[in-house]
mmCIF file of C-alpha atoms and ligand atoms in Angstrom:
data_model
loop_
_atom_site.group_PDB
_atom_site.id
_atom_site.type_symbol
_atom_site.label_atom_id
_atom_site.label_comp_id
_atom_site.label_asym_id
_atom_site.label_seq_id
_atom_site.Cartn_x
_atom_site.Cartn_y
_atom_site.Cartn_z
ATOM 1 C CA UNK A 1 219.548 68.342 36.316
ATOM 2 C CA UNK A 2 219.674 71.085 33.799
ATOM 3 C CA UNK A 3 223.118 73.897 34.405
ATOM 4 C CA UNK A 4 221.275 77.158 34.592
ATOM 5 C CA UNK A 5 223.585 79.807 33.364
ATOM 6 C CA UNK A 6 223.168 82.629 36.283
ATOM 7 C CA UNK A 7 224.601 86.506 35.724
ATOM 8 C CA UNK A 8 225.496 87.277 39.124
ATOM 9 C CA UNK A 9 225.608 91.104 40.003
ATOM 10 C CA UNK A 10 226.814 91.690 43.390
ATOM 11 C CA UNK A 11 226.370 95.615 43.051
ATOM 12 C CA UNK A 12 227.942 97.552 45.846
ATOM 13 C CA UNK A 13 227.855 97.711 49.637
ATOM 14 C CA UNK A 14 226.536 95.100 51.435
ATOM 15 C CA UNK A 15 225.524 93.834 47.686
ATOM 16 C CA UNK A 16 228.108 91.046 47.917
ATOM 17 C CA UNK A 17 227.824 90.271 51.209
ATOM 18 C CA UNK A 18 224.023 89.094 50.860
ATOM 19 C CA UNK A 19 225.264 88.122 47.485
ATOM 20 C CA UNK A 20 227.283 85.313 49.674
ATOM 21 C CA UNK A 21 224.647 84.077 51.116
ATOM 22 C CA UNK A 22 222.271 83.361 49.074
ATOM 23 C CA UNK A 23 224.748 81.766 47.376
ATOM 24 C CA UNK A 24 225.658 79.405 49.931
ATOM 25 C CA UNK A 25 221.831 78.467 50.604
ATOM 26 C CA UNK A 26 221.652 77.891 46.715
ATOM 27 C CA UNK A 27 224.670 75.229 46.952
ATOM 28 C CA UNK A 28 223.191 74.110 49.811
ATOM 29 C CA UNK A 29 219.807 73.532 48.006
ATOM 30 C CA UNK A 30 221.564 71.393 45.341
ATOM 31 C CA UNK A 31 220.978 74.490 42.728
ATOM 32 C CA UNK A 32 223.315 73.419 39.937
ATOM 33 C CA UNK A 33 224.724 76.280 37.765
ATOM 34 C CA UNK A 34 226.753 78.179 35.946
ATOM 35 C CA UNK A 35 227.575 81.847 37.522
ATOM 36 C CA UNK A 36 228.928 84.355 35.443
ATOM 37 C CA UNK A 37 230.177 87.313 37.557
ATOM 38 C CA UNK A 38 228.900 91.041 36.245
ATOM 39 C CA UNK A 39 230.624 94.580 36.842
ATOM 40 C CA UNK A 40 227.266 97.041 38.129
ATOM 41 C CA UNK A 41 227.440 100.331 40.248
ATOM 42 C CA UNK A 42 228.184 103.141 41.870
ATOM 43 C CA UNK A 43 233.265 102.224 40.546
ATOM 44 C CA UNK A 44 231.649 101.933 37.075
ATOM 45 C CA UNK A 45 229.899 104.889 37.512
ATOM 46 C CA UNK A 46 232.799 106.805 38.525
ATOM 47 C CA UNK A 47 235.826 105.286 37.140
ATOM 48 C CA UNK A 48 233.851 104.467 33.518
ATOM 49 C CA UNK A 49 231.087 106.798 33.454
ATOM 50 C CA UNK A 50 228.675 104.010 33.181
ATOM 51 C CA UNK A 51 226.862 101.916 36.504
ATOM 52 C CA UNK A 52 226.116 99.585 33.729
ATOM 53 C CA UNK A 53 229.203 98.883 31.248
ATOM 54 C CA UNK A 54 227.912 97.465 27.758
ATOM 55 C CA UNK A 55 230.227 94.106 28.483
ATOM 56 C CA UNK A 56 227.345 93.216 31.458
ATOM 57 C CA UNK A 57 224.506 93.685 29.212
ATOM 58 C CA UNK A 58 226.454 91.029 27.186
ATOM 59 C CA UNK A 59 226.136 88.551 29.766
ATOM 60 C CA UNK A 60 222.744 89.427 30.817
ATOM 61 C CA UNK A 61 222.318 88.382 26.915
ATOM 62 C CA UNK A 62 224.410 85.355 27.215
ATOM 63 C CA UNK A 63 222.692 83.754 30.499
ATOM 64 C CA UNK A 64 219.349 82.584 31.223
ATOM 65 C CA UNK A 65 218.715 84.980 34.635
ATOM 66 C CA UNK A 66 220.269 87.391 36.854
ATOM 67 C CA UNK A 67 220.930 87.507 40.339
ATOM 68 C CA UNK A 68 221.007 90.794 41.790
ATOM 69 C CA UNK A 69 222.597 92.726 44.900
ATOM 70 C CA UNK A 70 221.498 95.548 45.552
ATOM 71 C CA UNK A 71 223.323 99.387 44.229
ATOM 72 C CA UNK A 72 223.898 102.635 45.204
ATOM 73 C CA UNK A 73 222.792 105.767 43.653
ATOM 74 C CA UNK A 74 223.420 109.321 44.479
ATOM 75 C CA UNK A 75 221.708 112.686 43.736
ATOM 76 C CA UNK A 76 222.348 114.252 40.780
ATOM 77 C CA UNK A 77 224.731 116.576 41.031
ATOM 78 C CA UNK A 78 226.862 114.174 43.514
ATOM 79 C CA UNK A 79 227.322 111.793 41.045
ATOM 80 C CA UNK A 80 229.207 114.202 38.587
ATOM 81 C CA UNK A 81 231.455 115.577 41.603
ATOM 82 C CA UNK A 82 232.219 111.633 42.139
ATOM 83 C CA UNK A 83 233.657 110.904 38.862
ATOM 84 C CA UNK A 84 237.262 110.780 37.638
ATOM 85 C CA UNK A 85 238.561 114.154 36.785
ATOM 86 C CA UNK A 86 238.683 113.116 33.287
ATOM 87 C CA UNK A 87 235.163 112.306 32.921
ATOM 88 C CA UNK A 88 233.985 115.312 34.808
ATOM 89 C CA UNK A 89 233.344 117.406 31.731
ATOM 90 C CA UNK A 90 231.474 115.151 29.786
ATOM 91 C CA UNK A 91 228.262 115.497 30.330
ATOM 92 C CA UNK A 92 227.305 111.896 31.529
ATOM 93 C CA UNK A 93 223.694 111.942 33.626
ATOM 94 C CA UNK A 94 223.496 109.172 36.125
ATOM 95 C CA UNK A 95 221.197 106.586 35.960
ATOM 96 C CA UNK A 96 219.879 103.723 38.568
ATOM 97 C CA UNK A 97 221.463 100.048 36.952
ATOM 98 C CA UNK A 98 218.203 98.439 38.301
ATOM 99 C CA UNK A 99 215.662 100.804 36.325
ATOM 100 C CA UNK A 100 217.863 100.567 33.591
ATOM 101 C CA UNK A 101 217.883 96.634 32.984
ATOM 102 C CA UNK A 102 214.586 96.659 33.917
ATOM 103 C CA UNK A 103 213.619 98.886 31.033
ATOM 104 C CA UNK A 104 216.241 97.309 28.410
ATOM 105 C CA UNK A 105 215.424 94.295 28.717
ATOM 106 C CA UNK A 106 211.473 95.016 29.271
ATOM 107 C CA UNK A 107 211.039 93.204 32.460
ATOM 108 C CA UNK A 108 207.418 94.590 32.886
ATOM 109 C CA UNK A 109 206.005 92.436 35.519
ATOM 110 C CA UNK A 110 207.908 93.260 38.802
ATOM 111 C CA UNK A 111 206.824 90.952 41.503
ATOM 112 C CA UNK A 112 206.998 90.954 45.452
ATOM 113 C CA UNK A 113 205.727 88.443 47.511
ATOM 114 C CA UNK A 114 205.650 89.592 51.369
ATOM 115 C CA UNK A 115 204.101 87.191 53.022
ATOM 116 C CA UNK A 116 204.629 86.654 57.354
ATOM 117 C CA UNK A 117 206.996 84.148 58.942
ATOM 118 C CA UNK A 118 205.417 82.284 61.919
ATOM 119 C CA UNK A 119 207.533 83.265 65.194
ATOM 120 C CA UNK A 120 208.889 86.235 63.830
ATOM 121 C CA UNK A 121 209.093 89.539 65.735
ATOM 122 C CA UNK A 122 208.567 92.429 63.762
ATOM 123 C CA UNK A 123 205.242 90.702 62.302
ATOM 124 C CA UNK A 124 203.031 93.428 62.479
ATOM 125 C CA UNK A 125 200.053 90.891 62.641
ATOM 126 C CA UNK A 126 200.446 86.866 61.722
ATOM 127 C CA UNK A 127 199.191 85.293 58.539
ATOM 128 C CA UNK A 128 199.717 88.322 55.894
ATOM 129 C CA UNK A 129 200.487 86.902 52.138
ATOM 130 C CA UNK A 130 200.276 89.776 49.770
ATOM 131 C CA UNK A 131 201.962 89.672 46.374
ATOM 132 C CA UNK A 132 202.339 93.365 44.776
ATOM 133 C CA UNK A 133 202.793 93.481 40.860
ATOM 134 C CA UNK A 134 204.451 96.671 40.189
ATOM 135 C CA UNK A 135 204.751 97.701 36.233
ATOM 136 C CA UNK A 136 208.415 97.802 35.602
ATOM 137 C CA UNK A 137 208.775 99.572 32.489
ATOM 138 C CA UNK A 138 206.822 103.272 32.151
ATOM 139 C CA UNK A 139 205.428 105.758 34.721
ATOM 140 C CA UNK A 140 206.865 107.680 36.544
ATOM 141 C CA UNK A 141 210.458 106.183 35.676
ATOM 142 C CA UNK A 142 210.729 106.792 31.634
ATOM 143 C CA UNK A 143 213.207 109.713 33.454
ATOM 144 C CA UNK A 144 211.835 112.532 30.949
ATOM 145 C CA UNK A 145 212.756 115.008 33.518
ATOM 146 C CA UNK A 146 213.388 118.695 32.846
ATOM 147 C CA UNK A 147 214.882 120.596 35.893
ATOM 148 C CA UNK A 148 214.022 123.793 34.339
ATOM 149 C CA UNK A 149 211.167 123.892 31.506
ATOM 150 C CA UNK A 150 211.957 123.782 28.298
ATOM 151 C CA UNK A 151 211.279 126.490 25.435
ATOM 152 C CA UNK A 152 209.619 124.438 23.028
ATOM 153 C CA UNK A 153 206.798 122.941 25.967
ATOM 154 C CA UNK A 154 205.717 126.483 26.954
ATOM 155 C CA UNK A 155 203.518 126.182 23.241
ATOM 156 C CA UNK A 156 201.546 124.180 25.530
ATOM 157 C CA UNK A 157 199.030 126.764 27.808
ATOM 158 C CA UNK A 158 198.690 124.972 30.839
ATOM 159 C CA UNK A 159 203.035 124.352 30.598
ATOM 160 C CA UNK A 160 202.481 128.474 30.074
ATOM 161 C CA UNK A 161 201.506 128.606 32.858
ATOM 162 C CA UNK A 162 203.845 127.136 35.173
ATOM 163 C CA UNK A 163 206.212 129.240 37.306
ATOM 164 C CA UNK A 164 209.390 129.657 35.382
ATOM 165 C CA UNK A 165 211.225 128.613 37.539
ATOM 166 C CA UNK A 166 209.572 124.641 37.813
ATOM 167 C CA UNK A 167 210.625 121.784 37.610
ATOM 168 C CA UNK A 168 209.043 119.234 35.659
ATOM 169 C CA UNK A 169 208.717 115.324 35.682
ATOM 170 C CA UNK A 170 207.200 113.530 32.378
ATOM 171 C CA UNK A 171 204.472 110.451 33.469
ATOM 172 C CA UNK A 172 203.353 107.938 30.633
ATOM 173 C CA UNK A 173 201.213 105.036 31.275
ATOM 174 C CA UNK A 174 200.089 103.378 28.427
ATOM 175 C CA UNK A 175 196.878 100.646 27.476
ATOM 176 C CA UNK A 176 199.912 98.094 26.415
ATOM 177 C CA UNK A 177 202.175 97.628 29.621
ATOM 178 C CA UNK A 178 198.797 98.407 32.005
ATOM 179 C CA UNK A 179 197.316 95.200 30.594
ATOM 180 C CA UNK A 180 200.358 92.825 30.487
ATOM 181 C CA UNK A 181 201.137 94.095 34.295
ATOM 182 C CA UNK A 182 197.660 92.827 34.623
ATOM 183 C CA UNK A 183 196.815 90.173 32.631
ATOM 184 C CA UNK A 184 200.322 89.132 34.909
ATOM 185 C CA UNK A 185 198.634 89.649 38.174
ATOM 186 C CA UNK A 186 195.604 87.366 37.572
ATOM 187 C CA UNK A 187 197.412 84.824 35.814
ATOM 188 C CA UNK A 188 199.119 84.815 39.184
ATOM 189 C CA UNK A 189 195.811 84.348 41.469
ATOM 190 C CA UNK A 190 194.780 81.819 39.118
ATOM 191 C CA UNK A 191 197.209 79.816 39.728
ATOM 192 C CA UNK A 192 198.100 79.846 42.469
ATOM 193 C CA UNK A 193 194.283 79.951 43.826
ATOM 194 C CA UNK A 194 194.296 84.172 45.051
ATOM 195 C CA UNK A 195 191.286 85.089 45.235
ATOM 196 C CA UNK A 196 191.246 88.937 45.350
ATOM 197 C CA UNK A 197 192.738 91.424 42.811
ATOM 198 C CA UNK A 198 193.090 94.645 44.089
ATOM 199 C CA UNK A 199 194.606 97.752 40.880
ATOM 200 C CA UNK A 200 195.650 100.544 42.846
ATOM 201 C CA UNK A 201 195.456 103.950 41.747
ATOM 202 C CA UNK A 202 195.139 107.807 41.928
ATOM 203 C CA UNK A 203 192.198 108.736 39.103
ATOM 204 C CA UNK A 204 190.623 110.990 41.077
ATOM 205 C CA UNK A 205 193.663 113.550 40.800
ATOM 206 C CA UNK A 206 196.037 111.774 37.664
ATOM 207 C CA UNK A 207 193.035 111.272 35.832
ATOM 208 C CA UNK A 208 194.615 111.284 31.964
ATOM 209 C CA UNK A 209 197.722 108.476 33.235
ATOM 210 C CA UNK A 210 195.796 106.635 35.806
ATOM 211 C CA UNK A 211 192.239 107.008 34.226
ATOM 212 C CA UNK A 212 194.663 104.863 31.483
ATOM 213 C CA UNK A 213 195.563 101.912 33.484
ATOM 214 C CA UNK A 214 192.175 101.684 35.303
ATOM 215 C CA UNK A 215 190.338 101.198 32.014
ATOM 216 C CA UNK A 216 193.068 98.278 31.694
ATOM 217 C CA UNK A 217 192.351 96.614 34.651
ATOM 218 C CA UNK A 218 189.049 96.948 34.571
ATOM 219 C CA UNK A 219 188.763 95.971 30.743
ATOM 220 C CA UNK A 220 190.968 92.976 31.828
ATOM 221 C CA UNK A 221 189.102 92.220 35.523
ATOM 222 C CA UNK A 222 186.149 91.276 32.860
ATOM 223 C CA UNK A 223 187.801 88.037 31.802
ATOM 224 C CA UNK A 224 188.213 86.785 35.269
ATOM 225 C CA UNK A 225 184.935 86.703 36.875
ATOM 226 C CA UNK A 226 186.203 83.796 39.207
ATOM 227 C CA UNK A 227 188.650 86.547 40.912
ATOM 228 C CA UNK A 228 187.015 88.801 43.090
ATOM 229 C CA UNK A 229 188.508 92.882 41.251
ATOM 230 C CA UNK A 230 188.181 96.131 43.526
ATOM 231 C CA UNK A 231 190.611 99.281 43.386
ATOM 232 C CA UNK A 232 191.694 101.257 45.707
ATOM 233 C CA UNK A 233 193.115 105.199 45.225
ATOM 234 C CA UNK A 234 196.649 105.003 46.419
ATOM 235 C CA UNK A 235 196.713 106.879 49.368
ATOM 236 C CA UNK A 236 192.969 104.930 50.969
ATOM 237 C CA UNK A 237 195.427 101.959 50.235
ATOM 238 C CA UNK A 238 198.089 102.779 52.504
ATOM 239 C CA UNK A 239 195.289 103.221 55.587
ATOM 240 C CA UNK A 240 193.570 99.856 54.269
ATOM 241 C CA UNK A 241 196.919 98.028 54.395
ATOM 242 C CA UNK A 242 197.699 99.370 57.826
ATOM 243 C CA UNK A 243 194.093 98.767 59.373
ATOM 244 C CA UNK A 244 193.796 95.316 58.031
ATOM 245 C CA UNK A 245 196.675 93.675 55.041
ATOM 246 C CA UNK A 246 194.773 90.383 55.394
ATOM 247 C CA UNK A 247 191.781 91.876 53.382
ATOM 248 C CA UNK A 248 194.405 92.497 50.411
ATOM 249 C CA UNK A 249 196.121 89.187 48.382
ATOM 250 C CA UNK A 250 196.972 90.197 44.502
ATOM 251 C CA UNK A 251 197.468 94.054 44.219
ATOM 252 C CA UNK A 252 198.206 95.757 40.727
ATOM 253 C CA UNK A 253 199.637 99.321 40.157
ATOM 254 C CA UNK A 254 201.912 100.630 38.406
ATOM 255 C CA UNK A 255 205.877 101.809 39.060
ATOM 256 C CA UNK A 256 205.942 104.266 41.262
ATOM 257 C CA UNK A 257 202.715 103.287 43.515
ATOM 258 C CA UNK A 258 204.319 100.255 43.529
ATOM 259 C CA UNK A 259 207.691 101.569 44.817
ATOM 260 C CA UNK A 260 205.922 102.962 47.452
ATOM 261 C CA UNK A 261 203.876 100.274 48.271
ATOM 262 C CA UNK A 262 206.218 97.929 48.135
ATOM 263 C CA UNK A 263 208.198 99.143 50.997
ATOM 264 C CA UNK A 264 204.937 100.010 52.975
ATOM 265 C CA UNK A 265 204.286 95.903 52.460
ATOM 266 C CA UNK A 266 207.783 94.707 53.099
ATOM 267 C CA UNK A 267 207.835 96.666 56.361
ATOM 268 C CA UNK A 268 204.335 94.434 57.539
ATOM 269 C CA UNK A 269 205.750 91.550 56.993
ATOM 270 C CA UNK A 270 209.704 91.671 58.488
ATOM 271 C CA UNK A 271 210.900 94.857 56.867
ATOM 272 C CA UNK A 272 213.134 95.152 54.681
ATOM 273 C CA UNK A 273 215.202 92.247 55.766
ATOM 274 C CA UNK A 274 212.612 89.933 53.508
ATOM 275 C CA UNK A 275 211.721 91.939 50.852
ATOM 276 C CA UNK A 276 212.606 90.155 47.239
ATOM 277 C CA UNK A 277 211.593 91.221 43.961
ATOM 278 C CA UNK A 278 211.686 89.231 40.452
ATOM 279 C CA UNK A 279 212.120 91.616 37.382
ATOM 280 C CA UNK A 280 210.099 89.277 34.878
ATOM 281 C CA UNK A 281 209.918 89.887 31.512
ATOM 282 C CA UNK A 282 209.200 86.991 28.331
ATOM 283 C CA UNK A 283 212.267 85.472 28.233
ATOM 284 C CA UNK A 284 214.655 87.147 30.881
ATOM 285 C CA UNK A 285 214.645 87.728 34.847
ATOM 286 C CA UNK A 286 216.271 89.541 37.416
ATOM 287 C CA UNK A 287 216.066 88.467 40.846
ATOM 288 C CA UNK A 288 217.021 90.782 43.702
ATOM 289 C CA UNK A 289 216.787 91.637 47.353
ATOM 290 C CA UNK A 290 214.652 94.876 47.594
ATOM 291 C CA UNK A 291 216.525 96.861 49.970
ATOM 292 C CA UNK A 292 219.382 99.008 49.326
ATOM 293 C CA UNK A 293 222.975 98.301 49.106
ATOM 294 C CA UNK A 294 223.332 100.226 52.957
ATOM 295 C CA UNK A 295 226.282 101.766 52.952
ATOM 296 C CA UNK A 296 226.881 102.459 56.808
ATOM 297 C CA UNK A 297 226.950 97.901 57.029
ATOM 298 C CA UNK A 298 229.184 97.512 54.157
ATOM 299 C CA UNK A 299 231.661 94.994 54.610
ATOM 300 C CA UNK A 300 230.565 94.173 58.502
ATOM 301 C CA UNK A 301 228.784 91.063 57.759
ATOM 302 C CA UNK A 302 225.953 92.396 60.035
ATOM 303 C CA UNK A 303 222.423 92.566 57.177
ATOM 304 C CA UNK A 304 219.488 89.412 57.482
ATOM 305 C CA UNK A 305 220.343 88.103 54.287
ATOM 306 C CA UNK A 306 216.470 86.774 54.420
ATOM 307 C CA UNK A 307 215.527 88.185 51.119
ATOM 308 C CA UNK A 308 218.510 87.766 48.932
ATOM 309 C CA UNK A 309 217.987 84.168 50.154
ATOM 310 C CA UNK A 310 214.196 84.398 49.467
ATOM 311 C CA UNK A 311 215.448 86.345 45.837
ATOM 312 C CA UNK A 312 216.859 82.973 44.999
ATOM 313 C CA UNK A 313 214.254 81.022 45.980
ATOM 314 C CA UNK A 314 211.875 82.563 43.214
ATOM 315 C CA UNK A 315 214.618 82.409 40.990
ATOM 316 C CA UNK A 316 215.346 78.687 41.144
ATOM 317 C CA UNK A 317 211.461 78.898 41.048
ATOM 318 C CA UNK A 318 211.076 80.788 37.666
ATOM 319 C CA UNK A 319 214.378 78.192 36.446
ATOM 320 C CA UNK A 320 211.758 75.224 36.951
ATOM 321 C CA UNK A 321 213.696 74.215 40.264
ATOM 322 C CA UNK A 322 210.781 73.827 41.718
ATOM 323 C CA UNK A 323 211.622 71.625 44.864
ATOM 324 C CA UNK A 324 214.638 73.577 44.973
ATOM 325 C CA UNK A 325 212.065 76.217 45.782
ATOM 326 C CA UNK A 326 210.065 75.188 47.898
ATOM 327 C CA UNK A 327 212.663 73.852 49.840
ATOM 328 C CA UNK A 328 214.542 76.952 50.374
ATOM 329 C CA UNK A 329 211.503 78.727 51.623
ATOM 330 C CA UNK A 330 211.051 75.767 53.960
ATOM 331 C CA UNK A 331 214.235 76.475 55.325
ATOM 332 C CA UNK A 332 213.807 79.523 55.310
ATOM 333 C CA UNK A 333 210.369 79.836 57.814
ATOM 334 C CA UNK A 334 212.212 77.367 59.928
ATOM 335 C CA UNK A 335 215.159 78.889 60.515
ATOM 336 C CA UNK A 336 213.080 82.242 61.445
ATOM 337 C CA UNK A 337 210.336 80.261 63.517
ATOM 338 C CA UNK A 338 212.998 78.703 65.449
ATOM 339 C CA UNK A 339 214.803 82.128 66.262
ATOM 340 C CA UNK A 340 217.952 80.754 67.772
ATOM 341 C CA UNK A 341 219.756 82.506 64.660
ATOM 342 C CA UNK A 342 218.770 86.253 64.072
ATOM 343 C CA UNK A 343 220.549 89.432 62.960
ATOM 344 C CA UNK A 344 220.073 92.006 64.769
ATOM 345 C CA UNK A 345 216.775 94.301 62.979
ATOM 346 C CA UNK A 346 215.614 90.725 64.718
ATOM 347 C CA UNK A 347 217.195 91.035 67.961
ATOM 348 C CA UNK A 348 219.246 88.614 67.419
ATOM 349 C CA UNK A 349 223.127 89.240 67.354
ATOM 350 C CA UNK A 350 224.047 86.496 64.701
ATOM 351 C CA UNK A 351 226.319 87.199 61.131
ATOM 352 C CA UNK A 352 224.558 87.693 57.979
ATOM 353 C CA UNK A 353 227.065 84.315 57.353
ATOM 354 C CA UNK A 354 225.292 82.498 60.892
ATOM 355 C CA UNK A 355 222.065 83.212 58.750
ATOM 356 C CA UNK A 356 222.995 81.565 55.744
ATOM 357 C CA UNK A 357 224.724 78.509 57.531
ATOM 358 C CA UNK A 358 221.514 78.588 59.339
ATOM 359 C CA UNK A 359 218.821 77.848 56.116
ATOM 360 C CA UNK A 360 221.884 75.966 54.663
ATOM 361 C CA UNK A 361 221.903 73.726 56.951
ATOM 362 C CA UNK A 362 218.216 73.240 57.112
ATOM 363 C CA UNK A 363 217.929 73.164 53.701
ATOM 364 C CA UNK A 364 220.248 70.686 53.638
ATOM 365 C CA UNK A 365 218.844 68.909 55.524
ATOM 366 C CA UNK A 366 215.354 68.689 53.338
ATOM 367 C CA UNK A 367 218.006 68.119 49.965
ATOM 368 C CA UNK A 368 219.139 64.560 51.713
ATOM 369 C CA UNK A 369 215.853 64.176 52.961
ATOM 370 C CA UNK A 370 214.624 63.372 48.592
HETATM 371 C C1 IPM B 401 212.908 99.090 44.328
HETATM 372 C C2 IPM B 401 213.911 100.556 44.470
HETATM 373 C C3 IPM B 401 214.442 101.150 43.340
HETATM 374 C C4 IPM B 401 213.445 101.739 42.630
HETATM 375 C C5 IPM B 401 216.081 102.365 43.175
HETATM 376 C C6 IPM B 401 216.992 101.490 43.900
HETATM 377 C C7 IPM B 401 216.100 102.702 41.951
HETATM 378 O O1 IPM B 401 213.687 101.369 45.500
HETATM 379 O O2 IPM B 401 213.478 98.167 43.076
HETATM 380 O O3 IPM B 401 212.061 98.955 44.961
HETATM 381 O O4 IPM B 401 212.967 103.079 42.568
HETATM 382 O O5 IPM B 401 212.664 101.034 41.560
HETATM 383 MG MG1 MG B 402 212.346 101.433 46.273
#
């Protein structure tokens, strides 16, 4: 078996705990890799003024992919107050390291599978199996924001008409980025026997930006006559998803709508304890549980590690270790269905590591049966 090089980025809060859990399962599954630890998160912001230090970016440069736990983010003013005194007046701005990795490494696909596991008491309905393709590099996430309108922009009539104390955020949507995310969604649909792709937008109000996205989606869809294609406004989509999520299959959308819809879809399939993501580019990818750092649970060995374990599964799949990926997913299904070992979110009192151990045993069994 090839030896993979994985940048290991546990981050803040419960990040290290769920990463340990994922690691236990990866080892049990027979996944062989060299893990290289990287610094990321709040402590590095506080002490160095940079949550994603240069040395970590270099590490990403020298690895095949990264596994990321979670990071703490705080509002701008609070972020500045928490800096060590000597950095306080440097005019630094906190930027989310996960958003930066997505943009700097051009990880343009954020793939977020949301499927139910049988026997999960939190399933909203049984047999939900959706995959969200979230555009991961532009949209509302470009970080072009002004707490007060800059003078230069006041020359634009629509901006001049705004109240003097307005804050503004700029959304950028390009045909190129829209095409490639929609293309990725259709490619996935073809490769995985999916029947339908739904493009989600708000083109009735955000005419310019969502118009570009929708045009690109229609253009790409025309190349895939064998896959059903439809479109929906994001507000209606939330309603339809609650009405019957089984009517949907592959969902493709812009960055912020994808962020919102993915939490909604995670909840349909067991909550944030099951939400996982692959941030995938042409040559590099970062895998992560979608949940945050949950500071109040830090160090308690309490949270559900299945999201991190499923993110690890997705990583092995991306690295071409398909059998390992299948075994991990089966082991998760097995543990959820047996129901004997469950964290608090599923009504149980097992710890993070109890669940990891239980998945590891199940996966070791599958590995031994090869
Ligand atoms: C996610 C998260 C991030 C996002 C945060 C942590 C910046 O909510 O991955 O969905 O908004 O993309
Ligand atoms: Mg989110």
